mmCIF file of C-alpha atoms and ligand atoms in Angstrom:
data_model
loop_
_atom_site.group_PDB
_atom_site.id
_atom_site.type_symbol
_atom_site.label_atom_id
_atom_site.label_comp_id
_atom_site.label_asym_id
_atom_site.label_seq_id
_atom_site.Cartn_x
_atom_site.Cartn_y
_atom_site.Cartn_z
ATOM 1 C CA MET A 1 -20.660 -12.720 5.236
ATOM 2 C CA PRO A 2 -19.558 -15.030 2.361
ATOM 3 C CA ALA A 3 -15.897 -15.792 2.313
ATOM 4 C CA LEU A 4 -13.868 -13.338 0.222
ATOM 5 C CA ILE A 5 -11.345 -14.784 -2.234
ATOM 6 C CA VAL A 6 -8.618 -12.271 -3.324
ATOM 7 C CA GLY A 7 -6.088 -13.046 -6.074
ATOM 8 C CA ASN A 8 -2.721 -11.284 -5.904
ATOM 9 C CA TRP A 9 -1.173 -11.601 -9.317
ATOM 10 C CA LYS A 10 2.131 -9.999 -8.138
ATOM 11 C CA MET A 11 4.433 -9.175 -11.109
ATOM 12 C CA ASN A 12 2.668 -11.563 -13.442
ATOM 13 C CA GLY A 13 0.298 -10.937 -16.361
ATOM 14 C CA LEU A 14 0.359 -9.475 -19.826
ATOM 15 C CA GLY A 15 -2.491 -8.313 -22.087
ATOM 16 C CA GLU A 16 -3.374 -11.861 -23.093
ATOM 17 C CA ASP A 17 -4.010 -12.770 -19.485
ATOM 18 C CA ILE A 18 -6.950 -10.392 -19.278
ATOM 19 C CA ALA A 19 -8.866 -13.326 -20.602
ATOM 20 C CA GLU A 20 -8.503 -15.002 -17.213
ATOM 21 C CA ILE A 21 -10.163 -12.090 -15.426
ATOM 22 C CA ALA A 22 -12.900 -12.026 -18.008
ATOM 23 C CA ALA A 23 -13.547 -15.740 -17.332
ATOM 24 C CA MET A 24 -13.630 -15.118 -13.563
ATOM 25 C CA ALA A 25 -16.114 -12.254 -14.061
ATOM 26 C CA GLY A 26 -18.237 -14.337 -16.417
ATOM 27 C CA SER A 27 -18.394 -17.318 -14.006
ATOM 28 C CA GLY A 28 -20.968 -15.853 -11.731
ATOM 29 C CA ALA A 29 -18.705 -16.440 -8.741
ATOM 30 C CA ARG A 30 -19.311 -13.888 -6.029
ATOM 31 C CA ALA A 31 -16.844 -12.254 -3.651
ATOM 32 C CA VAL A 32 -13.840 -12.689 -5.942
ATOM 33 C CA TRP A 33 -11.339 -9.833 -6.100
ATOM 34 C CA ILE A 34 -8.192 -9.604 -8.224
ATOM 35 C CA ALA A 35 -5.099 -7.375 -7.847
ATOM 36 C CA PRO A 36 -3.376 -7.505 -11.197
ATOM 37 C CA PRO A 37 -0.150 -5.566 -11.865
ATOM 38 C CA PHE A 38 -0.725 -1.823 -12.331
ATOM 39 C CA THR A 39 -0.379 -2.206 -16.061
ATOM 40 C CA LEU A 40 -3.524 -4.312 -16.344
ATOM 41 C CA ILE A 41 -5.811 -2.551 -13.826
ATOM 42 C CA ASP A 42 -7.481 -0.402 -16.537
ATOM 43 C CA ARG A 43 -8.280 -3.331 -18.810
ATOM 44 C CA ALA A 44 -9.214 -5.516 -15.868
ATOM 45 C CA VAL A 45 -11.786 -3.049 -14.610
ATOM 46 C CA ILE A 46 -13.342 -2.948 -18.099
ATOM 47 C CA VAL A 47 -13.580 -6.717 -18.679
ATOM 48 C CA SER A 48 -14.697 -7.439 -15.155
ATOM 49 C CA ALA A 49 -17.641 -5.096 -15.540
ATOM 50 C CA GLY A 50 -18.169 -4.949 -11.840
ATOM 51 C CA ALA A 51 -18.429 -8.650 -11.339
ATOM 52 C CA VAL A 52 -14.916 -8.952 -9.991
ATOM 53 C CA LYS A 53 -13.515 -6.126 -7.900
ATOM 54 C CA ILE A 54 -10.163 -5.023 -9.133
ATOM 55 C CA GLY A 55 -7.472 -3.560 -6.940
ATOM 56 C CA GLY A 56 -3.852 -2.539 -6.625
ATOM 57 C CA GLN A 57 -0.999 -4.359 -5.011
ATOM 58 C CA ASP A 58 0.495 -1.256 -3.413
ATOM 59 C CA CYS A 59 0.119 2.469 -3.444
ATOM 60 C CA HIS A 60 2.189 5.529 -2.451
ATOM 61 C CA ALA A 61 1.307 7.210 0.806
ATOM 62 C CA LYS A 62 0.970 10.650 -0.886
ATOM 63 C CA ASP A 63 -1.740 11.684 -3.287
ATOM 64 C CA LYS A 64 0.634 13.061 -5.964
ATOM 65 C CA GLY A 65 3.930 14.673 -6.370
ATOM 66 C CA ALA A 66 7.633 14.077 -7.369
ATOM 67 C CA HIS A 67 7.842 10.326 -6.808
ATOM 68 C CA THR A 68 8.962 8.811 -10.070
ATOM 69 C CA GLY A 69 7.492 5.476 -10.826
ATOM 70 C CA CYS A 70 5.027 5.457 -7.983
ATOM 71 C CA VAL A 71 1.160 5.195 -8.128
ATOM 72 C CA SER A 72 -1.123 6.855 -5.643
ATOM 73 C CA ALA A 73 -4.279 5.509 -4.065
ATOM 74 C CA ALA A 74 -6.229 8.334 -5.699
ATOM 75 C CA MET A 75 -4.878 7.179 -9.096
ATOM 76 C CA LEU A 76 -6.091 3.640 -8.329
ATOM 77 C CA ALA A 77 -9.464 4.921 -7.433
ATOM 78 C CA ASP A 78 -9.503 7.008 -10.584
ATOM 79 C CA LEU A 79 -8.956 3.892 -12.672
ATOM 80 C CA GLY A 80 -11.909 2.130 -11.065
ATOM 81 C CA ALA A 81 -10.021 0.076 -8.599
ATOM 82 C CA GLY A 82 -11.912 -0.771 -5.410
ATOM 83 C CA PHE A 83 -9.234 -1.903 -3.116
ATOM 84 C CA VAL A 84 -5.461 -1.894 -2.433
ATOM 85 C CA ILE A 85 -3.079 -4.381 -0.731
ATOM 86 C CA VAL A 86 -0.578 -2.746 1.575
ATOM 87 C CA GLY A 87 2.285 -4.207 3.614
ATOM 88 C CA HIS A 88 2.750 -7.402 1.629
ATOM 89 C CA SER A 89 5.897 -9.115 2.891
ATOM 90 C CA GLU A 90 7.517 -9.000 -0.511
ATOM 91 C CA ARG A 91 7.214 -5.208 -0.429
ATOM 92 C CA ARG A 92 8.554 -5.174 3.024
ATOM 93 C CA ARG A 93 11.464 -7.282 1.887
ATOM 94 C CA ASP A 94 12.204 -5.851 -1.552
ATOM 95 C CA ASN A 95 11.357 -2.190 -0.838
ATOM 96 C CA GLY A 96 12.282 -1.927 2.811
ATOM 97 C CA GLU A 97 8.810 -0.918 3.819
ATOM 98 C CA GLY A 98 8.281 -0.811 7.590
ATOM 99 C CA ASP A 99 5.146 -0.563 9.751
ATOM 100 C CA ALA A 100 4.985 3.290 9.599
ATOM 101 C CA ASP A 101 5.053 3.173 5.812
ATOM 102 C CA VAL A 102 2.372 0.545 5.746
ATOM 103 C CA ARG A 103 0.249 2.687 8.148
ATOM 104 C CA ALA A 104 0.606 5.740 5.888
ATOM 105 C CA LYS A 105 -0.296 3.726 2.776
ATOM 106 C CA ALA A 106 -3.283 2.231 4.504
ATOM 107 C CA ALA A 107 -4.506 5.665 5.550
ATOM 108 C CA ALA A 108 -4.008 6.914 1.889
ATOM 109 C CA GLY A 109 -6.027 3.966 0.565
ATOM 110 C CA LEU A 110 -8.921 4.555 2.906
ATOM 111 C CA ALA A 111 -8.824 8.315 2.228
ATOM 112 C CA ALA A 112 -9.135 7.563 -1.488
ATOM 113 C CA GLY A 113 -12.215 5.520 -0.772
ATOM 114 C CA LEU A 114 -10.552 2.162 -1.332
ATOM 115 C CA GLU A 115 -10.908 -0.899 0.851
ATOM 116 C CA VAL A 116 -7.487 -1.775 2.239
ATOM 117 C CA ILE A 117 -6.047 -5.191 2.743
ATOM 118 C CA LEU A 118 -3.227 -4.866 5.259
ATOM 119 C CA CYS A 119 -0.792 -7.797 5.345
ATOM 120 C CA ILE A 120 1.038 -9.070 8.378
ATOM 121 C CA GLY A 121 2.930 -12.236 9.233
ATOM 122 C CA GLU A 122 5.860 -13.796 10.948
ATOM 123 C CA THR A 123 9.039 -15.277 9.456
ATOM 124 C CA ARG A 124 10.086 -18.891 10.089
ATOM 125 C CA GLU A 125 12.658 -17.800 12.555
ATOM 126 C CA GLN A 126 10.128 -15.775 14.520
ATOM 127 C CA ARG A 127 7.669 -18.682 14.562
ATOM 128 C CA ASP A 128 10.409 -21.127 15.677
ATOM 129 C CA ALA A 129 11.370 -18.689 18.482
ATOM 130 C CA GLY A 130 7.751 -18.588 19.693
ATOM 131 C CA GLN A 131 7.393 -14.942 18.743
ATOM 132 C CA THR A 132 4.427 -15.178 16.354
ATOM 133 C CA ASP A 133 1.907 -13.453 18.560
ATOM 134 C CA ALA A 134 4.410 -10.744 19.591
ATOM 135 C CA VAL A 135 5.269 -10.109 15.992
ATOM 136 C CA LEU A 136 1.685 -9.775 14.863
ATOM 137 C CA SER A 137 0.876 -7.531 17.788
ATOM 138 C CA ARG A 138 3.858 -5.326 16.895
ATOM 139 C CA GLN A 139 2.975 -5.148 13.219
ATOM 140 C CA LEU A 140 -0.629 -4.222 14.003
ATOM 141 C CA ALA A 141 0.276 -1.640 16.616
ATOM 142 C CA GLY A 142 2.615 0.027 14.085
ATOM 143 C CA SER A 143 0.493 -0.226 10.910
ATOM 144 C CA LEU A 144 -3.185 -0.078 11.716
ATOM 145 C CA PRO A 145 -4.885 3.067 10.505
ATOM 146 C CA ASP A 146 -7.132 5.162 12.696
ATOM 147 C CA THR A 147 -10.395 3.559 11.607
ATOM 148 C CA ALA A 148 -11.646 -0.038 11.004
ATOM 149 C CA GLU A 149 -14.110 1.133 8.322
ATOM 150 C CA GLY A 150 -12.902 -0.368 4.967
ATOM 151 C CA LEU A 151 -10.154 -2.364 6.566
ATOM 152 C CA ILE A 152 -9.290 -5.989 5.951
ATOM 153 C CA ILE A 153 -6.368 -7.827 7.517
ATOM 154 C CA ALA A 154 -4.436 -10.604 5.734
ATOM 155 C CA TYR A 155 -2.516 -12.980 7.937
ATOM 156 C CA GLU A 156 0.305 -14.220 5.679
ATOM 157 C CA PRO A 157 3.141 -16.209 7.378
ATOM 158 C CA VAL A 158 6.170 -15.186 5.387
ATOM 159 C CA TRP A 159 7.492 -18.715 5.303
ATOM 160 C CA ALA A 160 4.198 -19.950 3.781
ATOM 161 C CA ILE A 161 4.210 -17.566 0.827
ATOM 162 C CA GLY A 162 5.079 -19.411 -2.475
ATOM 163 C CA THR A 163 6.620 -22.376 -0.568
ATOM 164 C CA GLY A 164 3.862 -24.939 -0.587
ATOM 165 C CA LEU A 165 4.019 -24.906 3.208
ATOM 166 C CA THR A 166 1.074 -23.921 5.296
ATOM 167 C CA PRO A 167 0.621 -23.673 9.059
ATOM 168 C CA THR A 168 -1.523 -26.257 10.833
ATOM 169 C CA LEU A 169 -5.085 -25.421 11.012
ATOM 170 C CA ALA A 170 -4.645 -24.995 14.826
ATOM 171 C CA ASP A 171 -1.909 -22.520 14.181
ATOM 172 C CA VAL A 172 -4.065 -20.590 11.633
ATOM 173 C CA ALA A 173 -6.837 -20.533 14.277
ATOM 174 C CA ALA A 174 -4.477 -19.243 16.949
ATOM 175 C CA ALA A 175 -3.044 -16.452 14.802
ATOM 176 C CA HIS A 176 -6.440 -15.379 13.618
ATOM 177 C CA GLY A 177 -7.837 -15.428 17.156
ATOM 178 C CA HIS A 178 -4.950 -13.302 18.294
ATOM 179 C CA ILE A 179 -5.423 -10.797 15.521
ATOM 180 C CA ARG A 180 -9.088 -10.539 16.401
ATOM 181 C CA THR A 181 -8.365 -9.849 20.009
ATOM 182 C CA GLU A 182 -5.878 -7.138 18.968
ATOM 183 C CA LEU A 183 -8.478 -5.559 16.552
ATOM 184 C CA VAL A 184 -11.172 -5.454 19.202
ATOM 185 C CA GLY A 185 -8.585 -4.033 21.724
ATOM 186 C CA ARG A 186 -7.843 -1.340 19.250
ATOM 187 C CA PHE A 187 -11.200 -0.529 17.671
ATOM 188 C CA GLY A 188 -13.685 -1.745 20.174
ATOM 189 C CA SER A 189 -16.803 -3.542 18.757
ATOM 190 C CA ALA A 190 -15.854 -2.285 15.276
ATOM 191 C CA GLY A 191 -12.917 -4.595 15.471
ATOM 192 C CA HIS A 192 -15.387 -7.569 15.237
ATOM 193 C CA GLY A 193 -16.345 -6.316 11.743
ATOM 194 C CA VAL A 194 -12.858 -6.413 10.301
ATOM 195 C CA ARG A 195 -12.479 -9.398 7.927
ATOM 196 C CA ILE A 196 -9.286 -11.470 8.458
ATOM 197 C CA LEU A 197 -8.003 -13.327 5.438
ATOM 198 C CA TYR A 198 -5.472 -16.215 5.456
ATOM 199 C CA GLY A 199 -2.702 -16.188 2.763
ATOM 200 C CA GLY A 200 0.257 -18.405 1.903
ATOM 201 C CA SER A 201 0.275 -21.445 -0.418
ATOM 202 C CA VAL A 202 -3.515 -21.576 -0.753
ATOM 203 C CA THR A 203 -4.615 -24.062 -3.399
ATOM 204 C CA PRO A 204 -7.891 -25.620 -4.514
ATOM 205 C CA ALA A 205 -6.879 -28.676 -2.405
ATOM 206 C CA ASN A 206 -6.492 -26.830 0.920
ATOM 207 C CA ALA A 207 -8.929 -23.912 0.516
ATOM 208 C CA GLY A 208 -11.930 -25.675 2.083
ATOM 209 C CA GLU A 209 -10.221 -26.694 5.280
ATOM 210 C CA LEU A 210 -8.601 -23.191 5.652
ATOM 211 C CA LEU A 211 -11.967 -21.483 5.177
ATOM 212 C CA GLY A 212 -13.394 -23.802 7.853
ATOM 213 C CA VAL A 213 -11.121 -22.316 10.538
ATOM 214 C CA ALA A 214 -12.692 -19.910 12.991
ATOM 215 C CA GLU A 215 -12.030 -16.222 12.195
ATOM 216 C CA VAL A 216 -10.887 -17.033 8.604
ATOM 217 C CA GLY A 217 -13.038 -14.716 6.549
ATOM 218 C CA GLY A 218 -11.374 -15.466 3.258
ATOM 219 C CA LEU A 219 -8.173 -16.141 1.381
ATOM 220 C CA LEU A 220 -5.432 -14.146 -0.188
ATOM 221 C CA VAL A 221 -4.076 -16.171 -3.082
ATOM 222 C CA GLY A 222 -0.980 -15.766 -5.048
ATOM 223 C CA GLY A 223 0.204 -18.417 -7.533
ATOM 224 C CA ALA A 224 -3.120 -20.244 -7.551
ATOM 225 C CA SER A 225 -4.912 -17.062 -8.589
ATOM 226 C CA LEU A 226 -3.341 -16.699 -12.060
ATOM 227 C CA THR A 227 -5.837 -18.818 -13.896
ATOM 228 C CA ALA A 228 -9.621 -18.722 -13.753
ATOM 229 C CA GLN A 229 -9.779 -22.481 -13.468
ATOM 230 C CA SER A 230 -7.631 -22.533 -10.305
ATOM 231 C CA LEU A 231 -9.117 -19.403 -8.633
ATOM 232 C CA LEU A 232 -12.694 -20.465 -9.361
ATOM 233 C CA ALA A 233 -11.900 -23.860 -7.850
ATOM 234 C CA ILE A 234 -10.849 -22.088 -4.674
ATOM 235 C CA ALA A 235 -13.896 -19.794 -4.872
ATOM 236 C CA ALA A 236 -16.086 -22.925 -5.123
ATOM 237 C CA ALA A 237 -14.749 -24.158 -1.782
ATOM 238 C CA ALA A 238 -15.987 -20.945 -0.260
HETATM 239 P P1 PGA B 1 1.122 -17.713 -2.694
HETATM 240 O O1 PGA B 1 1.140 -16.174 -2.299
HETATM 241 O O2 PGA B 1 -0.424 -18.047 -2.674
HETATM 242 O O3 PGA B 1 1.731 -17.923 -4.021
HETATM 243 O O4 PGA B 1 1.763 -18.386 -1.589
HETATM 244 C C1 PGA B 1 0.255 -15.586 -1.394
HETATM 245 C C2 PGA B 1 0.625 -14.034 -1.278
HETATM 246 O O5 PGA B 1 1.721 -13.691 -1.274
HETATM 247 O O6 PGA B 1 -0.403 -13.268 -1.185
#
């Protein structure tokens, strides 16, 4: 399985930035996915012409209804999106989403035929208190959908996101190993097939060593995914 490199653009990108996605798509790089803001998904699907899979950064748990400002997984699929990120720590923080919300969104994404990238990770305080494994177990227990089919997990330590800080490679290996054990415990042998991404301050400089860690099946990249030059340098490390 080639490593998967997923760019999360967060609340960044205007029409002119579509050129970056076009450049990524034209590069011939494989296994590169981008989650632009909702406003660019339509255009991103068109310029990527299937070469880069386009996805959403969030979805509502319901298919449709009276939820002003929200976007459903079915709507993402209708635009041509192929995946959705759920449970990102910024959504947990800014929008008060808990594990049960994340579980419902993950189920909605899978039901709409999207691949689902489900994010988990500990805070600095939790790591310092030696609670990392317990936090990851609790988040997985509360948010995993019923099936492993179409599921991807992203391990993103909250304190590593946008800070320039990353865990040691040994800590990444330990967290990913723990997540794998939990996935197999939950899904049986299908748990071995769930890809586990690392995310948090990934750059072209550290991508290679992170991808060399056991059980790291790819990277979820924020700031360094905004330009084709930077993201393709990370993809080259894969
Ligand atoms: P970062 O963000 O690469 O800017 O740290 C990663 C993420 O939040 O997915």
